XYZ file of C-alpha atoms in Angstrom:
409
model
C -68.465 10.621 -46.525
C -66.771 9.533 -43.300
C -66.135 6.092 -44.759
C -64.608 7.527 -47.921
C -62.388 9.839 -45.857
C -61.276 6.855 -43.778
C -60.487 4.904 -46.908
C -58.544 7.829 -48.311
C -56.640 8.230 -45.027
C -55.870 4.509 -44.997
C -54.577 4.694 -48.552
C -52.380 7.664 -47.606
C -51.050 5.743 -44.607
C -50.204 2.747 -46.815
C -48.492 4.959 -49.359
C -46.546 6.733 -46.620
C -45.512 3.438 -45.063
C -44.420 2.096 -48.447
C -42.381 5.222 -49.099
C -40.787 4.996 -45.665
C -39.709 1.413 -46.326
C -38.785 1.858 -49.987
C -35.307 0.730 -50.899
C -32.539 3.048 -52.044
C -33.121 4.915 -55.301
C -30.123 5.379 -57.587
C -30.050 7.477 -60.725
C -27.133 6.121 -62.732
C -25.550 7.987 -65.653
C -23.642 5.811 -68.125
C -22.831 5.573 -71.830
C -23.447 1.856 -72.394
C -25.791 2.138 -75.367
C -24.610 -0.382 -77.993
C -26.246 -3.809 -78.185
C -23.741 -5.729 -76.083
C -23.295 -2.857 -73.636
C -27.027 -2.440 -73.066
C -27.447 -6.143 -72.374
C -24.596 -6.013 -69.859
C -25.774 -2.973 -67.901
C -29.262 -4.462 -67.611
C -27.680 -7.231 -65.543
C -26.267 -4.680 -63.085
C -29.577 -2.854 -62.897
C -31.420 -6.094 -62.136
C -28.878 -7.039 -59.466
C -29.430 -3.647 -57.837
C -33.188 -4.219 -57.862
C -32.726 -7.729 -56.462
C -30.744 -6.151 -53.613
C -33.745 -3.976 -52.770
C -32.886 -0.813 -54.693
C -34.551 1.149 -57.472
C -32.377 1.760 -60.545
C -33.145 4.892 -62.562
C -31.316 4.543 -65.873
C -29.837 7.665 -67.498
C -28.017 6.431 -70.587
C -26.211 9.097 -72.627
C -24.526 8.033 -75.862
C -20.836 8.834 -76.005
C -18.329 8.894 -73.163
C -17.354 12.549 -73.552
C -20.987 13.685 -73.548
C -21.904 11.461 -70.621
C -19.007 12.661 -68.479
C -19.757 16.297 -69.363
C -23.365 15.909 -68.225
C -22.228 14.304 -64.985
C -19.709 17.046 -64.177
C -22.164 19.819 -65.078
C -24.823 18.323 -62.854
C -22.401 17.967 -59.951
C -21.325 21.590 -60.305
C -24.946 22.666 -60.718
C -26.014 21.015 -57.463
C -28.148 18.294 -59.059
C -25.827 15.282 -59.118
C -26.808 11.750 -60.078
C -26.397 9.041 -57.465
C -23.646 7.352 -59.453
C -21.935 7.878 -62.783
C -19.731 5.854 -65.085
C -16.191 6.993 -65.819
C -13.250 5.190 -67.330
C -10.526 3.946 -65.023
C -8.282 6.918 -65.658
C -7.438 10.427 -64.517
C -10.777 11.618 -65.956
C -12.225 12.221 -62.501
C -9.079 13.443 -60.726
C -10.221 17.078 -60.911
C -13.522 16.406 -59.164
C -11.711 14.391 -56.490
C -9.395 17.331 -55.883
C -12.426 19.636 -55.670
C -13.932 17.340 -53.001
C -16.930 16.508 -55.184
C -16.962 12.726 -54.674
C -17.823 10.464 -51.756
C -15.306 7.727 -51.043
C -16.029 4.013 -50.753
C -13.238 3.223 -48.288
C -15.348 0.860 -46.174
C -16.188 -1.368 -49.137
C -12.596 -1.305 -50.434
C -11.319 -2.460 -47.048
C -13.972 -5.135 -46.740
C -13.264 -6.498 -50.238
C -9.464 -6.232 -49.848
C -9.021 -4.190 -53.030
C -5.343 -3.468 -52.325
C -4.551 -7.151 -52.859
C -7.261 -8.115 -55.367
C -6.993 -5.369 -57.961
C -4.206 -4.942 -60.546
C -1.769 -2.143 -59.729
C -2.716 0.146 -62.662
C -6.329 0.115 -61.429
C -5.390 0.819 -57.806
C -3.135 3.665 -58.941
C -6.098 5.486 -60.460
C -8.984 4.943 -58.035
C -7.012 5.247 -54.789
C -5.996 8.862 -54.266
C -4.171 10.055 -51.136
C -5.183 6.912 -49.282
C -8.895 7.031 -50.169
C -10.877 4.977 -52.688
C -13.061 7.164 -54.902
C -14.583 4.710 -57.371
C -16.044 1.217 -57.506
C -14.402 -0.687 -60.381
C -16.859 -2.551 -62.574
C -14.552 -4.344 -64.979
C -11.259 -4.356 -66.832
C -10.829 -3.718 -70.528
C -7.719 -4.420 -72.527
C -7.468 -1.810 -75.219
C -5.462 -3.396 -78.021
C -6.947 -6.801 -78.775
C -6.744 -7.944 -82.375
C -10.068 -9.366 -83.596
C -10.306 -11.232 -86.866
C -12.901 -12.936 -89.034
C -12.224 -16.637 -89.541
C -14.090 -16.509 -92.871
C -12.042 -13.536 -94.064
C -8.771 -15.207 -93.068
C -9.801 -18.363 -94.943
C -10.714 -16.370 -98.047
C -7.363 -14.577 -97.942
C -5.423 -17.802 -97.394
C -4.121 -16.840 -93.944
C -3.365 -20.126 -92.222
C -2.109 -18.947 -88.830
C -2.616 -16.051 -86.488
C -0.016 -13.295 -86.807
C 2.546 -13.493 -84.014
C 4.553 -10.334 -84.715
C 4.028 -6.904 -86.215
C 5.689 -8.108 -89.431
C 3.250 -11.026 -89.640
C 0.355 -8.650 -88.974
C 1.300 -6.538 -91.993
C 1.713 -9.696 -94.098
C -1.837 -10.748 -93.129
C -3.189 -7.292 -93.966
C -1.539 -7.500 -97.389
C -3.230 -10.851 -98.048
C -6.622 -9.502 -96.994
C -6.173 -6.535 -99.317
C -5.237 -8.804 -102.220
C -8.395 -10.865 -101.552
C -10.580 -7.786 -102.082
C -11.549 -7.424 -98.421
C -11.224 -4.456 -96.081
C -7.974 -5.391 -94.351
C -8.376 -3.218 -91.249
C -11.799 -2.194 -89.936
C -11.347 1.220 -88.355
C -13.651 3.939 -87.127
C -11.646 7.004 -88.086
C -12.202 8.746 -84.747
C -9.330 10.236 -82.788
C -9.682 7.987 -79.739
C -9.631 4.945 -82.012
C -6.427 6.182 -83.621
C -4.835 6.340 -80.167
C -5.684 2.641 -79.826
C -3.883 1.805 -83.071
C -0.873 3.835 -81.952
C -0.887 2.104 -78.551
C -0.982 -1.277 -80.270
C 2.103 -0.484 -82.313
C 3.920 1.045 -79.331
C 3.237 -1.939 -77.063
C 3.766 -4.717 -79.603
C 6.700 -3.217 -81.489
C 8.293 -1.152 -78.732
C 7.660 -3.518 -75.837
C 7.016 -2.794 -72.174
C 10.147 -0.733 -71.552
C 9.641 1.724 -74.414
C 5.896 1.913 -73.766
C 6.367 2.948 -70.134
C 9.225 5.326 -70.913
C 7.108 7.163 -73.470
C 3.645 7.102 -71.857
C 4.237 6.870 -68.103
C 7.598 8.606 -67.780
C 7.298 10.963 -70.783
C 11.027 10.409 -71.243
C 12.246 12.828 -73.902
C 15.161 10.643 -74.982
C 12.827 7.695 -75.531
C 10.316 9.816 -77.460
C 13.072 11.148 -79.720
C 14.670 7.720 -80.237
C 14.983 5.711 -83.446
C 12.920 2.943 -81.821
C 9.986 5.297 -81.287
C 10.302 6.562 -84.865
C 9.800 2.946 -86.049
C 6.639 2.767 -83.946
C 5.254 5.930 -85.560
C 6.040 4.621 -89.062
C 4.273 1.329 -88.293
C 1.266 3.242 -86.936
C 1.029 5.365 -90.095
C 1.399 2.263 -92.286
C -1.832 0.901 -90.801
C -3.639 3.815 -92.443
C -3.016 2.262 -95.867
C -5.248 -0.690 -94.961
C -8.471 1.107 -93.966
C -11.352 1.755 -96.357
C -12.424 5.189 -97.647
C -15.620 5.147 -95.547
C -13.635 4.898 -92.333
C -13.660 8.562 -91.167
C -16.259 9.180 -88.473
C -17.380 5.555 -88.268
C -18.381 4.308 -84.815
C -16.296 1.527 -83.300
C -19.201 -0.937 -83.208
C -19.923 -0.319 -86.895
C -16.303 -1.241 -87.596
C -16.787 -4.389 -85.523
C -19.865 -5.212 -87.600
C -17.644 -5.297 -90.701
C -15.561 -8.048 -89.084
C -18.667 -9.887 -87.872
C -20.051 -9.926 -91.438
C -16.725 -11.046 -92.921
C -16.407 -7.919 -95.069
C -13.314 -6.908 -93.095
C -10.504 -9.066 -91.828
C -9.113 -7.426 -88.694
C -10.025 -4.824 -86.108
C -7.701 -3.558 -83.376
C -10.032 -2.566 -80.573
C -10.672 -3.006 -76.880
C -12.360 -6.143 -75.620
C -15.678 -4.320 -75.426
C -15.868 -5.323 -79.104
C -16.412 -8.914 -77.966
C -19.816 -7.905 -76.663
C -20.823 -7.154 -80.261
C -19.718 -10.620 -81.416
C -21.671 -12.153 -78.539
C -24.731 -10.084 -79.387
C -24.455 -11.351 -82.985
C -24.431 -14.945 -81.642
C -20.862 -15.580 -82.744
C -18.432 -17.689 -80.728
C -14.733 -17.105 -80.144
C -12.696 -19.781 -81.913
C -15.489 -20.543 -84.389
C -16.575 -17.468 -86.327
C -13.886 -15.121 -85.015
C -10.508 -15.140 -83.340
C -8.916 -12.935 -80.714
C -5.256 -12.128 -80.115
C -4.285 -10.306 -76.875
C -0.778 -9.470 -78.073
C 1.554 -10.177 -80.949
C 4.123 -11.851 -78.722
C 4.079 -13.844 -75.496
C 5.334 -10.861 -73.487
C 3.462 -7.983 -75.129
C 2.231 -5.467 -72.530
C -1.425 -5.959 -71.649
C -2.888 -2.441 -71.775
C -5.675 -2.190 -69.234
C -8.239 0.344 -68.228
C -11.893 -0.352 -67.547
C -15.043 1.226 -66.187
C -15.831 2.502 -62.716
C -18.728 4.126 -60.927
C -18.075 7.320 -59.013
C -20.397 8.718 -56.363
C -20.987 12.476 -56.276
C -20.683 14.189 -52.915
C -23.871 14.364 -50.893
C -24.904 14.576 -47.256
C -28.330 13.066 -47.938
C -28.551 9.838 -45.935
C -30.830 8.107 -48.462
C -28.529 8.992 -51.362
C -25.487 7.739 -49.445
C -27.340 4.510 -48.678
C -28.078 4.120 -52.386
C -24.413 4.753 -53.231
C -23.159 2.189 -50.725
C -25.572 -0.409 -52.068
C -24.444 0.354 -55.619
C -20.760 0.001 -54.749
C -21.450 -3.279 -52.996
C -23.567 -4.729 -55.805
C -21.078 -4.061 -58.602
C -18.325 -5.909 -56.718
C -20.360 -9.090 -56.256
C -18.653 -12.017 -58.060
C -21.818 -13.104 -59.884
C -22.491 -9.557 -61.105
C -18.890 -9.117 -62.247
C -18.965 -12.376 -64.194
C -22.375 -11.871 -65.800
C -21.598 -8.287 -66.785
C -18.273 -9.218 -68.371
C -19.764 -12.138 -70.283
C -22.072 -9.727 -72.095
C -19.823 -6.670 -72.190
C -16.741 -8.466 -73.476
C -14.618 -7.282 -70.557
C -12.869 -9.064 -67.704
C -13.980 -9.040 -64.078
C -11.872 -6.594 -62.106
C -11.548 -9.150 -59.313
C -8.645 -11.496 -60.038
C -9.900 -14.057 -57.494
C -12.858 -15.193 -59.596
C -13.185 -18.537 -61.378
C -12.642 -17.790 -65.076
C -13.682 -21.250 -66.315
C -17.185 -20.107 -67.238
C -15.842 -17.245 -69.378
C -15.197 -17.580 -73.116
C -11.844 -18.434 -74.677
C -10.809 -14.809 -75.178
C -11.639 -13.834 -71.605
C -9.773 -16.849 -70.243
C -6.684 -15.783 -72.193
C -7.056 -12.308 -70.709
C -7.518 -13.512 -67.127
C -4.389 -15.680 -67.374
C -2.374 -12.679 -68.560
C -3.911 -10.419 -65.921
C -2.658 -12.705 -63.160
C 0.893 -12.347 -64.485
C 1.871 -9.101 -62.767
C 4.631 -8.445 -65.318
C 2.154 -7.993 -68.191
C -0.548 -5.460 -67.187
C 0.238 -1.778 -67.703
C -2.106 1.167 -67.974
C -3.467 2.724 -71.155
C -2.492 6.302 -72.007
C -5.323 7.757 -69.913
C -4.059 5.959 -66.808
C -0.714 7.777 -66.889
C -1.525 11.043 -68.664
C -3.738 13.879 -67.518
C -6.708 14.685 -69.764
C -4.776 17.669 -71.162
C -1.699 15.571 -71.923
C -3.779 12.803 -73.426
C -5.676 15.319 -75.541
C -2.454 16.853 -76.830
C -1.091 13.421 -77.760
C -4.377 12.515 -79.422
C -4.322 15.724 -81.503
C -0.847 14.945 -82.840
C -1.672 11.332 -83.636
C -4.877 12.274 -85.460
C -3.129 14.958 -87.492
C -0.332 12.532 -88.376
C -2.864 9.852 -89.336
C -5.006 12.104 -91.523
C -2.431 14.348 -93.223
C 0.949 14.133 -94.940
C 2.752 15.183 -91.768
C 6.346 13.886 -91.864
C 7.256 11.393 -89.166
C 9.960 13.747 -87.890
C 7.394 16.454 -87.214
C 5.048 13.988 -85.500
C 7.874 12.799 -83.267
C 8.859 16.345 -82.285
C 5.224 17.298 -81.694
C 4.694 14.313 -79.362
C 7.862 15.221 -77.474
C 6.491 18.726 -77.047
C 3.025 17.506 -76.029
C 4.469 15.249 -73.323
C 7.270 17.527 -72.156
C 5.609 18.545 -68.865
């Protein structure tokens, strides 16, 4: 009896000692659930474990749902250790409510002010404090195309203007293919609009409309041409488009059933997951001219407010791990994104990513996506107009006036 009690006490002591020396435990909420995304986030989780931490994965499909769960848990007093958000004003409200811990020490150590592109700094640095650890950079309006589909349609060269894009779409349609693979969801329609605004309107008009909300620019003839080009894209999607997920649209390009998809570079993760190679089975175009704005956003981790020393330790380790060069590179290889650090060697990245990194280092090209410059309410109002215009017979004049109204304040 005494021996068994001693053994039990010894086991308890060992368990207690192990618990006392256990590494940080981080519950991480994210929405990386597609094939390429899941493969990428597993790399981050493993790096966290290799650094001595325990990663508790809480994947929730869909960005809106994932963010809602995060905010509700913060408000309810049961926050995760870290949570994914987009690099945008999505988390500005919880910063203003003092619901996030900052990562100022890591930002200073890693020299983020100099390393990160200005649109990224403008979002995650608020009133002198850094409130998110940037994981990657996504460019929203890449043009992806199937080499097999282009060959079948007799398209010999990549389109290098909006006019050439429409000519290619016409050829794909004539060849009996789906010209434009599209998901028919409102956020995806904003991407198509942004593509036309950036490529047809250029940097100046893009920033006047989206960043400055300049009423004269929104009501201009140049912006009307952008809206007409955006609506013209609708004539090239297939009837099954409404409600389709973005990755299912990408699968149409991967299979060669569709010719083109305009989508963020997260789509590249799906090509990689399907064992396709840029330049062989598919092509990628970052802009339809050599000076097209490069619309960037990305993913960050935010760290809900806590006074618990163990939770803070887990947060600091998380912020440090995601900024490691090897983690940034490995994640982006699988995710289809770019490393947020512009000081990394891009030679081991694929052709598309190398194009993106070269553009990213040209400070005249990167600008933010709509969510970087607009509040969630403003972005939602713009999205509502664009979706209604896309899906109904709304005249272009009404769409233009409605956007002016949505972005008036």
